[in-house]
CSV table of C-alpha atoms and ligand atoms in Angstrom, one decimal:
chain,number,residue,atom,x,y,z
A,1,MET,CA,4.2,-16.8,-12.1
A,2,LYS,CA,4.1,-13.5,-13.8
A,3,LYS,CA,6.6,-12.5,-16.4
A,4,THR,CA,9.3,-10.2,-15.1
A,5,LEU,CA,11.8,-7.9,-16.9
A,6,ASN,CA,14.3,-10.7,-17.1
A,7,ASP,CA,11.8,-12.7,-19.3
A,8,ILE,CA,11.5,-10.2,-22.1
A,9,GLN,CA,13.6,-8.5,-24.7
A,10,VAL,CA,13.3,-4.7,-24.6
A,11,ALA,CA,16.2,-3.4,-26.7
A,12,ASP,CA,15.0,-0.8,-29.2
A,13,LYS,CA,11.4,-1.5,-28.2
A,14,THR,CA,9.0,1.2,-27.0
A,15,VAL,CA,8.3,0.2,-23.5
A,16,LEU,CA,5.3,1.6,-21.7
A,17,VAL,CA,6.0,1.7,-17.9
A,18,ARG,CA,3.2,2.3,-15.4
A,19,VAL,CA,5.1,3.7,-12.4
A,20,ASP,CA,3.8,5.0,-9.1
A,21,PHE,CA,4.8,8.7,-8.9
A,22,ASN,CA,1.8,9.5,-6.6
A,23,VAL,CA,4.1,11.5,-4.3
A,24,PRO,CA,3.0,14.0,-1.7
A,25,LEU,CA,3.2,17.6,-2.9
A,26,LYS,CA,2.9,20.9,-1.0
A,27,ASP,CA,2.5,24.1,-3.0
A,28,GLY,CA,4.0,22.3,-6.0
A,29,VAL,CA,7.0,21.0,-4.1
A,30,ILE,CA,7.6,17.3,-3.6
A,31,THR,CA,7.8,16.6,0.1
A,32,ASP,CA,8.8,12.9,-0.2
A,33,ASP,CA,10.5,11.5,-3.3
A,34,ASN,CA,10.8,7.9,-2.1
A,35,ARG,CA,8.3,6.6,-4.7
A,36,ILE,CA,10.4,8.2,-7.5
A,37,LYS,CA,13.5,6.6,-6.2
A,38,ALA,CA,11.7,3.2,-5.9
A,39,ALA,CA,11.1,3.3,-9.7
A,40,LEU,CA,14.8,3.7,-10.5
A,41,PRO,CA,15.9,0.0,-10.7
A,42,THR,CA,13.4,-0.6,-13.5
A,43,ILE,CA,14.1,2.7,-15.3
A,44,ASN,CA,17.9,2.2,-15.1
A,45,TYR,CA,17.6,-1.4,-16.3
A,46,LEU,CA,15.6,-0.3,-19.3
A,47,ILE,CA,18.1,2.5,-20.1
A,48,GLU,CA,20.9,0.0,-19.9
A,49,LYS,CA,19.1,-2.4,-22.2
A,50,GLY,CA,18.5,0.2,-24.8
A,51,ALA,CA,14.7,0.5,-24.5
A,52,LYS,CA,12.7,3.6,-25.5
A,53,ILE,CA,11.0,4.5,-22.3
A,54,VAL,CA,7.5,5.9,-21.8
A,55,LEU,CA,6.7,6.5,-18.2
A,56,PHE,CA,3.2,7.4,-16.8
A,57,SER,CA,1.5,7.6,-13.4
A,58,HIS,CA,-1.5,8.9,-11.7
A,59,LEU,CA,-1.1,11.7,-9.1
A,60,SER,CA,-3.8,12.0,-6.4
A,61,ARG,CA,-7.4,12.2,-7.7
A,62,ILE,CA,-8.9,14.5,-10.3
A,63,LYS,CA,-12.5,15.4,-9.5
A,64,GLU,CA,-12.9,18.6,-11.5
A,65,GLU,CA,-11.1,20.5,-14.2
A,66,SER,CA,-9.5,22.9,-11.7
A,67,ASP,CA,-7.6,20.0,-10.0
A,68,LYS,CA,-5.5,19.7,-13.1
A,69,THR,CA,-3.4,22.8,-12.5
A,70,LYS,CA,-2.2,21.5,-9.1
A,71,LYS,CA,-1.8,17.9,-10.0
A,72,THR,CA,0.4,18.0,-13.1
A,73,LEU,CA,3.3,15.6,-13.2
A,74,ALA,CA,5.6,18.4,-14.5
A,75,PRO,CA,7.5,18.9,-11.2
A,76,ILE,CA,7.9,15.1,-11.0
A,77,ALA,CA,9.6,15.0,-14.4
A,78,LYS,CA,12.1,17.6,-13.0
A,79,LYS,CA,12.7,15.6,-9.8
A,80,LEU,CA,13.2,12.4,-11.8
A,81,GLU,CA,15.8,14.2,-13.9
A,82,GLU,CA,17.6,15.3,-10.8
A,83,ILE,CA,17.5,11.9,-9.2
A,84,SER,CA,18.3,9.8,-12.2
A,85,LYS,CA,20.7,12.3,-13.8
A,86,LYS,CA,19.1,11.5,-17.1
A,87,SER,CA,17.1,13.8,-19.3
A,88,VAL,CA,13.4,13.3,-19.0
A,89,LYS,CA,11.1,14.8,-21.6
A,90,PHE,CA,7.7,15.8,-20.1
A,91,ILE,CA,4.7,15.7,-22.4
A,92,ALA,CA,1.7,17.7,-21.0
A,93,GLN,CA,-0.9,15.4,-22.6
A,94,THR,CA,-2.4,12.0,-21.8
A,95,ARG,CA,-3.2,11.5,-25.5
A,96,GLY,CA,-2.8,13.3,-28.8
A,97,LYS,CA,-0.4,14.3,-31.6
A,98,GLU,CA,2.3,15.8,-29.4
A,99,LEU,CA,2.5,12.6,-27.3
A,100,GLU,CA,2.4,10.3,-30.3
A,101,SER,CA,5.2,12.1,-32.3
A,102,ALA,CA,7.4,12.4,-29.1
A,103,ILE,CA,7.1,8.6,-28.7
A,104,LYS,CA,7.9,8.0,-32.4
A,105,SER,CA,11.0,10.1,-32.2
A,106,LEU,CA,12.3,8.4,-29.0
A,107,LYS,CA,15.8,6.8,-29.3
A,108,ALA,CA,17.2,3.9,-27.3
A,109,GLY,CA,17.7,4.9,-23.7
A,110,GLU,CA,15.6,8.0,-23.9
A,111,ILE,CA,12.8,8.8,-21.5
A,112,ILE,CA,9.4,10.5,-21.8
A,113,LEU,CA,7.0,11.1,-18.9
A,114,PHE,CA,3.5,11.9,-19.9
A,115,GLU,CA,0.8,13.7,-17.9
A,116,ASN,CA,-1.2,12.4,-14.9
A,117,THR,CA,-3.3,9.5,-16.1
A,118,ARG,CA,-6.2,10.6,-14.0
A,119,PHE,CA,-6.6,13.8,-16.1
A,120,GLU,CA,-8.6,11.3,-18.2
A,121,ASP,CA,-11.2,11.1,-15.4
A,122,VAL,CA,-12.5,14.6,-16.2
A,123,GLN,CA,-13.1,15.7,-19.8
A,124,ASN,CA,-14.2,19.3,-20.5
A,125,GLY,CA,-15.5,19.6,-16.9
A,126,GLU,CA,-17.5,16.3,-17.0
A,127,VAL,CA,-16.5,13.5,-14.7
A,128,VAL,CA,-16.1,10.5,-17.0
A,129,LYS,CA,-13.5,8.3,-15.1
A,130,TYR,CA,-12.0,7.0,-18.3
A,131,GLU,CA,-8.8,6.0,-16.3
A,132,SER,CA,-10.4,4.9,-13.0
A,133,LYS,CA,-13.2,2.9,-14.6
A,134,ASN,CA,-10.9,1.3,-17.2
A,135,ASN,CA,-12.5,2.8,-20.3
A,136,SER,CA,-11.7,0.2,-23.0
A,137,GLU,CA,-10.9,2.8,-25.8
A,138,LEU,CA,-8.4,4.5,-23.5
A,139,GLY,CA,-6.6,1.2,-22.6
A,140,LYS,CA,-6.5,0.3,-26.3
A,141,TYR,CA,-5.1,3.7,-27.2
A,142,TRP,CA,-2.4,3.7,-24.7
A,143,ALA,CA,-1.5,0.1,-25.6
A,144,SER,CA,-1.2,1.2,-29.2
A,145,LEU,CA,1.7,3.6,-28.3
A,146,GLY,CA,4.2,0.9,-27.4
A,147,ASP,CA,5.5,-2.7,-27.9
A,148,VAL,CA,5.8,-3.8,-24.3
A,149,PHE,CA,3.9,-3.0,-21.1
A,150,VAL,CA,5.7,-3.0,-17.7
A,151,ASN,CA,3.6,-2.6,-14.6
A,152,ASP,CA,5.8,-1.3,-11.8
A,153,ALA,CA,3.1,0.5,-9.8
A,154,PHE,CA,2.3,-1.6,-6.8
A,155,GLY,CA,0.3,1.1,-5.1
A,156,THR,CA,-2.5,0.8,-7.6
A,157,ALA,CA,-2.2,-3.0,-8.3
A,158,HIS,CA,-5.5,-3.6,-6.4
A,159,ARG,CA,-7.4,-1.4,-8.9
A,160,ALA,CA,-8.4,-2.2,-12.4
A,161,HIS,CA,-7.6,1.0,-14.3
A,162,ALA,CA,-7.0,1.8,-17.9
A,163,SER,CA,-3.3,2.5,-17.2
A,164,ASN,CA,-2.7,-1.0,-15.8
A,165,VAL,CA,-5.4,-3.6,-16.7
A,166,GLY,CA,-6.6,-1.7,-19.8
A,167,ILE,CA,-3.1,-1.6,-21.4
A,168,ALA,CA,-2.1,-5.1,-20.3
A,169,SER,CA,-5.2,-6.5,-21.9
A,170,ASN,CA,-4.5,-4.9,-25.2
A,171,ILE,CA,-0.8,-5.3,-25.8
A,172,LYS,CA,1.3,-8.2,-27.2
A,173,GLU,CA,3.8,-8.4,-24.3
A,174,SER,CA,3.6,-7.5,-20.6
A,175,CYS,CA,5.6,-8.1,-17.4
A,176,VAL,CA,5.9,-6.7,-13.9
A,177,GLY,CA,8.8,-4.3,-13.1
A,178,PHE,CA,11.4,-4.9,-10.3
A,179,LEU,CA,9.4,-3.0,-7.6
A,180,VAL,CA,6.2,-5.0,-8.2
A,181,GLN,CA,8.3,-8.2,-8.5
A,182,LYS,CA,9.9,-7.6,-5.1
A,183,GLU,CA,6.6,-6.8,-3.5
A,184,LEU,CA,5.0,-10.0,-4.8
A,185,GLU,CA,8.0,-12.1,-3.7
A,186,MET,CA,8.0,-10.7,-0.2
A,187,LEU,CA,4.2,-10.9,0.2
A,188,ALA,CA,4.2,-14.5,-1.0
A,189,LYS,CA,7.0,-15.4,1.4
A,190,GLY,CA,5.3,-13.6,4.3
A,191,ILE,CA,1.7,-14.5,3.7
A,192,ASP,CA,1.4,-17.6,1.5
A,193,LYS,CA,4.5,-19.6,2.4
A,194,PRO,CA,5.4,-18.4,5.9
A,195,GLU,CA,7.8,-20.2,8.1
A,196,HIS,CA,6.1,-21.1,11.4
A,197,PRO,CA,5.4,-19.9,14.0
A,198,PHE,CA,3.7,-17.2,11.9
A,199,ILE,CA,2.3,-14.3,14.0
A,200,ALA,CA,0.0,-11.7,12.5
A,201,ILE,CA,-0.6,-8.4,14.2
A,202,ILE,CA,-3.7,-6.5,13.1
A,203,GLY,CA,-4.7,-3.1,14.4
A,204,GLY,CA,-6.3,0.1,13.3
A,205,ALA,CA,-9.7,1.7,13.7
A,206,LYS,CA,-12.2,-0.6,12.2
A,207,VAL,CA,-13.0,-4.3,12.2
A,208,SER,CA,-14.9,-3.8,9.0
A,209,ASP,CA,-11.7,-2.7,7.2
A,210,LYS,CA,-9.7,-5.8,8.4
A,211,ILE,CA,-12.3,-8.5,8.4
A,212,GLY,CA,-10.9,-10.0,5.2
A,213,VAL,CA,-7.4,-10.0,6.6
A,214,ILE,CA,-8.5,-11.8,9.8
A,215,ASP,CA,-10.5,-14.3,7.8
A,216,ASN,CA,-7.7,-15.1,5.5
A,217,LEU,CA,-5.0,-15.2,8.2
A,218,LEU,CA,-7.0,-17.4,10.6
A,219,GLU,CA,-6.2,-20.2,8.1
A,220,LYS,CA,-2.5,-19.3,7.8
A,221,ALA,CA,-1.2,-17.8,11.0
A,222,ASP,CA,-0.5,-19.6,14.3
A,223,LYS,CA,-1.6,-16.5,16.3
A,224,ILE,CA,-3.4,-13.3,15.4
A,225,ILE,CA,-2.8,-10.4,17.8
A,226,ILE,CA,-5.5,-7.8,17.6
A,227,GLY,CA,-5.1,-4.3,18.9
A,228,GLY,CA,-6.2,-0.7,18.1
A,229,GLY,CA,-9.7,0.6,18.0
A,230,MET,CA,-11.0,-2.7,16.6
A,231,ALA,CA,-10.1,-4.6,19.8
A,232,TYR,CA,-13.0,-3.0,21.6
A,233,THR,CA,-15.6,-4.6,19.3
A,234,PHE,CA,-14.0,-7.9,20.2
A,235,PHE,CA,-14.2,-7.1,23.9
A,236,LYS,CA,-17.8,-6.3,23.5
A,237,ALA,CA,-18.3,-9.6,21.8
A,238,GLN,CA,-16.8,-11.3,24.9
A,239,GLY,CA,-19.4,-9.5,27.0
A,240,HIS,CA,-17.0,-6.8,28.4
A,241,LYS,CA,-18.0,-3.2,29.1
A,242,ILE,CA,-16.2,-0.9,26.7
A,243,GLY,CA,-17.3,2.6,27.9
A,244,LYS,CA,-17.2,5.1,25.1
A,245,SER,CA,-14.6,3.3,23.0
A,246,LEU,CA,-14.9,2.8,19.3
A,247,CYS,CA,-17.3,0.0,18.6
A,248,GLU,CA,-18.9,-1.3,15.4
A,249,GLU,CA,-22.2,-2.6,16.8
A,250,ASP,CA,-23.0,-4.4,13.5
A,251,LYS,CA,-19.7,-6.3,13.7
A,252,VAL,CA,-20.0,-7.6,17.3
A,253,ALA,CA,-21.7,-10.9,16.2
A,254,LEU,CA,-19.0,-11.4,13.6
A,255,ALA,CA,-16.3,-10.7,16.1
A,256,LYS,CA,-17.8,-13.4,18.4
A,257,GLN,CA,-17.9,-15.8,15.4
A,258,TYR,CA,-14.2,-15.3,14.8
A,259,LEU,CA,-13.4,-15.7,18.5
A,260,ASP,CA,-15.2,-19.0,18.5
A,261,LYS,CA,-13.7,-20.2,15.3
A,262,ALA,CA,-10.2,-19.1,16.2
A,263,ASN,CA,-9.9,-21.6,19.0
A,264,GLY,CA,-7.4,-19.5,21.0
A,265,LYS,CA,-5.5,-18.3,18.0
A,266,ILE,CA,-6.7,-14.7,18.5
A,267,ILE,CA,-4.8,-12.8,21.2
A,268,LEU,CA,-6.6,-9.7,22.5
A,269,PRO,CA,-5.2,-7.0,24.7
A,270,ILE,CA,-5.6,-7.6,28.5
A,271,ASP,CA,-5.6,-3.9,29.5
A,272,SER,CA,-6.4,-0.6,28.0
A,273,ALA,CA,-5.1,3.0,28.2
A,274,ASN,CA,-8.1,5.3,28.4
A,275,ASN,CA,-9.1,8.9,28.3
A,276,SER,CA,-12.4,10.7,29.1
A,277,ASP,CA,-12.5,12.1,25.6
A,278,PHE,CA,-10.7,11.8,22.2
A,279,LYS,CA,-7.7,14.0,23.2
A,280,ASP,CA,-4.0,13.8,23.9
A,281,THR,CA,-3.9,14.1,27.7
A,282,PRO,CA,-2.4,11.4,30.1
A,283,PRO,CA,-4.2,8.1,30.2
A,284,THR,CA,-5.8,6.1,33.0
A,285,ILE,CA,-5.2,2.3,32.8
A,286,SER,CA,-7.9,-0.2,33.2
A,287,GLY,CA,-8.5,-3.9,32.6
A,288,VAL,CA,-10.7,-5.0,29.7
A,289,ASP,CA,-13.9,-3.9,31.5
A,290,LEU,CA,-13.8,-0.1,31.0
A,291,PRO,CA,-15.5,2.5,33.2
A,292,ASP,CA,-18.6,3.9,31.5
A,293,ASP,CA,-17.2,7.4,31.1
A,294,VAL,CA,-13.9,6.6,29.3
A,295,MET,CA,-12.8,5.5,25.8
A,296,GLY,CA,-9.9,3.2,25.1
A,297,LEU,CA,-7.2,4.8,23.0
A,298,ASP,CA,-4.3,2.4,23.3
A,299,ILE,CA,-3.3,-1.0,24.7
A,300,GLY,CA,-2.0,-0.9,28.2
A,301,PRO,CA,1.4,-2.0,29.7
A,302,LYS,CA,0.3,-5.6,30.4
A,303,SER,CA,-0.9,-6.0,26.8
A,304,ILE,CA,2.4,-4.8,25.6
A,305,LYS,CA,4.2,-7.4,27.6
A,306,LEU,CA,1.8,-10.1,26.4
A,307,PHE,CA,2.3,-9.1,22.8
A,308,GLU,CA,6.1,-9.0,23.2
A,309,ASP,CA,6.0,-12.5,24.7
A,310,THR,CA,3.7,-13.8,21.9
A,311,LEU,CA,6.1,-12.4,19.3
A,312,LYS,CA,9.3,-13.9,20.9
A,313,ASN,CA,9.7,-17.1,18.9
A,314,ALA,CA,8.1,-16.0,15.7
A,315,LYS,CA,9.7,-17.0,12.4
A,316,THR,CA,7.4,-14.8,10.4
A,317,VAL,CA,5.5,-11.7,11.4
A,318,ALA,CA,3.1,-9.7,9.3
A,319,TRP,CA,1.9,-6.4,10.8
A,320,ASN,CA,-0.9,-4.1,9.6
A,321,GLY,CA,-2.4,-1.3,11.6
A,322,PRO,CA,-1.5,0.7,14.8
A,323,MET,CA,-2.3,-0.5,18.3
A,324,GLY,CA,-3.8,2.8,19.4
A,325,VAL,CA,-4.2,6.4,18.4
A,326,PHE,CA,-0.5,6.7,17.6
A,327,GLU,CA,-0.9,10.3,16.4
A,328,PHE,CA,-1.3,11.2,20.1
A,329,ASN,CA,2.0,11.3,22.1
A,330,HIS,CA,0.2,9.8,25.1
A,331,TYR,CA,-1.3,7.0,23.1
A,332,ASN,CA,1.5,5.8,20.8
A,333,LYS,CA,3.1,3.5,23.4
A,334,GLY,CA,1.5,0.3,22.2
A,335,THR,CA,2.3,0.9,18.5
A,336,LEU,CA,5.9,1.9,19.4
A,337,ALA,CA,6.5,-1.2,21.6
A,338,VAL,CA,5.1,-3.6,19.0
A,339,CYS,CA,7.1,-2.0,16.3
A,340,GLU,CA,10.3,-2.3,18.3
A,341,ALA,CA,9.5,-5.8,19.4
A,342,ILE,CA,9.1,-6.9,15.7
A,343,ALA,CA,12.2,-4.9,14.6
A,344,ASN,CA,14.3,-6.6,17.2
A,345,LEU,CA,13.4,-10.1,16.3
A,346,LYS,CA,16.4,-12.2,15.3
A,347,ASN,CA,16.1,-14.6,12.4
A,348,ALA,CA,12.5,-13.7,11.6
A,349,PHE,CA,10.9,-12.7,8.3
A,350,THR,CA,9.2,-9.4,9.2
A,351,LEU,CA,6.7,-7.7,7.0
A,352,ILE,CA,4.7,-4.5,7.3
A,353,GLY,CA,1.7,-4.1,5.1
A,354,GLY,CA,2.0,-0.4,4.3
A,355,GLY,CA,-0.2,2.4,5.5
A,356,ASP,CA,0.1,3.8,9.1
A,357,SER,CA,2.2,1.0,10.5
A,358,ALA,CA,4.8,1.5,7.7
A,359,ALA,CA,4.9,5.2,8.3
A,360,ALA,CA,5.3,4.6,12.0
A,361,ALA,CA,8.2,2.2,11.5
A,362,ILE,CA,10.0,4.5,9.1
A,363,GLN,CA,9.5,7.5,11.4
A,364,LEU,CA,10.9,5.6,14.3
A,365,GLY,CA,14.1,4.8,12.3
A,366,PHE,CA,13.4,1.1,12.0
A,367,LYS,CA,13.2,1.0,8.2
A,368,GLU,CA,16.3,-1.2,7.8
A,369,LYS,CA,15.3,-3.6,10.6
A,370,PHE,CA,12.3,-5.0,8.8
A,371,THR,CA,12.6,-7.6,6.0
A,372,HIS,CA,10.1,-5.7,3.9
A,373,ILE,CA,7.9,-2.7,4.3
A,374,SER,CA,5.3,-2.6,1.5
A,375,THR,CA,5.0,0.5,-0.5
A,376,GLY,CA,1.3,-0.1,-1.2
A,377,GLY,CA,-1.1,0.1,1.7
A,378,GLY,CA,-4.3,-0.8,-0.1
A,379,ALA,CA,-2.7,-3.3,-2.4
A,380,SER,CA,-0.9,-5.2,0.4
A,381,LEU,CA,-4.0,-5.2,2.5
A,382,GLU,CA,-5.9,-6.8,-0.3
A,383,TYR,CA,-3.1,-9.3,-0.8
A,384,MET,CA,-3.3,-10.1,3.0
A,385,GLU,CA,-7.0,-10.7,2.4
A,386,GLY,CA,-6.1,-13.4,-0.1
A,387,LYS,CA,-7.6,-11.3,-3.0
A,388,VAL,CA,-6.3,-11.3,-6.5
A,389,LEU,CA,-4.7,-8.0,-7.5
A,390,PRO,CA,-6.2,-7.1,-10.9
A,391,GLY,CA,-3.1,-5.0,-11.9
A,392,VAL,CA,-0.9,-8.1,-11.4
A,393,GLU,CA,-3.4,-10.6,-12.7
A,394,ALA,CA,-3.6,-8.9,-16.1
A,395,ILE,CA,0.1,-9.3,-16.7
A,396,GLN,CA,1.2,-12.3,-18.8
A,397,ASN,CA,2.3,-15.5,-17.1
A,398,LYS,CA,5.8,-16.9,-17.7
B,401,AMP,P1,-6.5,2.0,9.9
B,401,AMP,O1,-6.5,3.1,8.9
B,401,AMP,O2,-7.7,1.2,9.9
B,401,AMP,O3,-5.2,1.3,10.0
B,401,AMP,O4,-6.6,2.8,11.3
B,401,AMP,C1,-5.7,3.8,11.7
B,401,AMP,C2,-6.3,4.7,12.6
B,401,AMP,O5,-6.9,4.1,13.7
B,401,AMP,C3,-5.3,5.7,13.2
B,401,AMP,O6,-5.6,7.0,12.7
B,401,AMP,C4,-5.5,5.6,14.7
B,401,AMP,O7,-5.5,6.8,15.3
B,401,AMP,C5,-6.9,4.9,14.8
B,401,AMP,N1,-7.0,4.2,16.1
B,401,AMP,C6,-6.2,3.2,16.5
B,401,AMP,N2,-6.7,2.8,17.7
B,401,AMP,C7,-7.7,3.5,18.0
B,401,AMP,C8,-8.6,3.6,19.2
B,401,AMP,N3,-8.4,2.8,20.2
B,401,AMP,N4,-9.6,4.5,19.2
B,401,AMP,C9,-9.8,5.3,18.1
B,401,AMP,N5,-9.0,5.3,17.0
B,401,AMP,C10,-8.0,4.4,17.0
């Protein structure tokens, strides 16, 4: 078990907090501030306990010097002030005298936010990736600025960067923040210690992206429902004709291997909503042998019914990936139906592993109806694959 905020003393200490303020920005305006709000429990707790708070985050990617103007955290500092109703001092540096003296003069309960950690990836026009490749000097330097490190950025927990692993490896005391703690508790409950029947639903475009998840969940789940573009590679493995549908030829043999190994655990669609091209016009419905001149863009009505029935008695459901091209109005039916079926389950622990499926559920107004919607697409996917998350692993154990 990793240390949490409740396991450490923070009063009067300089606490370095890696948050996830990687928010969407349009022309310098924040279009969704949920990630800032999600950091408040940790920040408020630290204020209350009298810590000196140093916040930092990445924002998007920095590939060249000119990216830095658009990707400064300055507007985020303002937004945080507005939301938290506390004063937040923004330091437009990732290292240097100004940052060091601002930290030295911090008083209990005060907050600093320093500049985008990924500014360290480009130095004087050269791509050096000090942050993204976990440069050891950088991790040591940042660690030297504080007494305690708190990792509350779940979205980057699957990456070993200087601002998480680098600091954690070079500081006396570290713990996870409340957001990461909750993510880990929920994922452990949903994936590692599920109540049975445990049904997983995996969708999305590519088998290759989800192989690890299928592999790990074949051991843990009672049934794995597979939908989305990846289902057609499985159809092909069963010897069906899939027309012009998405198919990963080099994964057909692997899909067959999984089907054999699954012993009936894998539930595939039984019909398909097709179009002649990749466009949003009304579908034709076929069985799992598709005509040559169409591509499958969603599951059909019989599959929806089959998936709803399969979900009925579930005690745990983990969902990752849409059932079709849900961006198209004519091809979002499968994803909507599955989302609704999970949302309406009574007495089940329901988990969405971030990304498109999380966005779909929130957009549909089902946010409150799921037990947990993960805030980290990549991190929760890797957790579902059974992988260790380096950003968490680097934190001290209790
Ligand atoms: P992923 O990022 O792997 O979860 O995949 C999400 C993407 O898969 C979405 O953009 C969907 O439009 C796409 N997708 C889902 N089903 C299909 C399909 N049958 N054919 C093509 N793309 C699909």
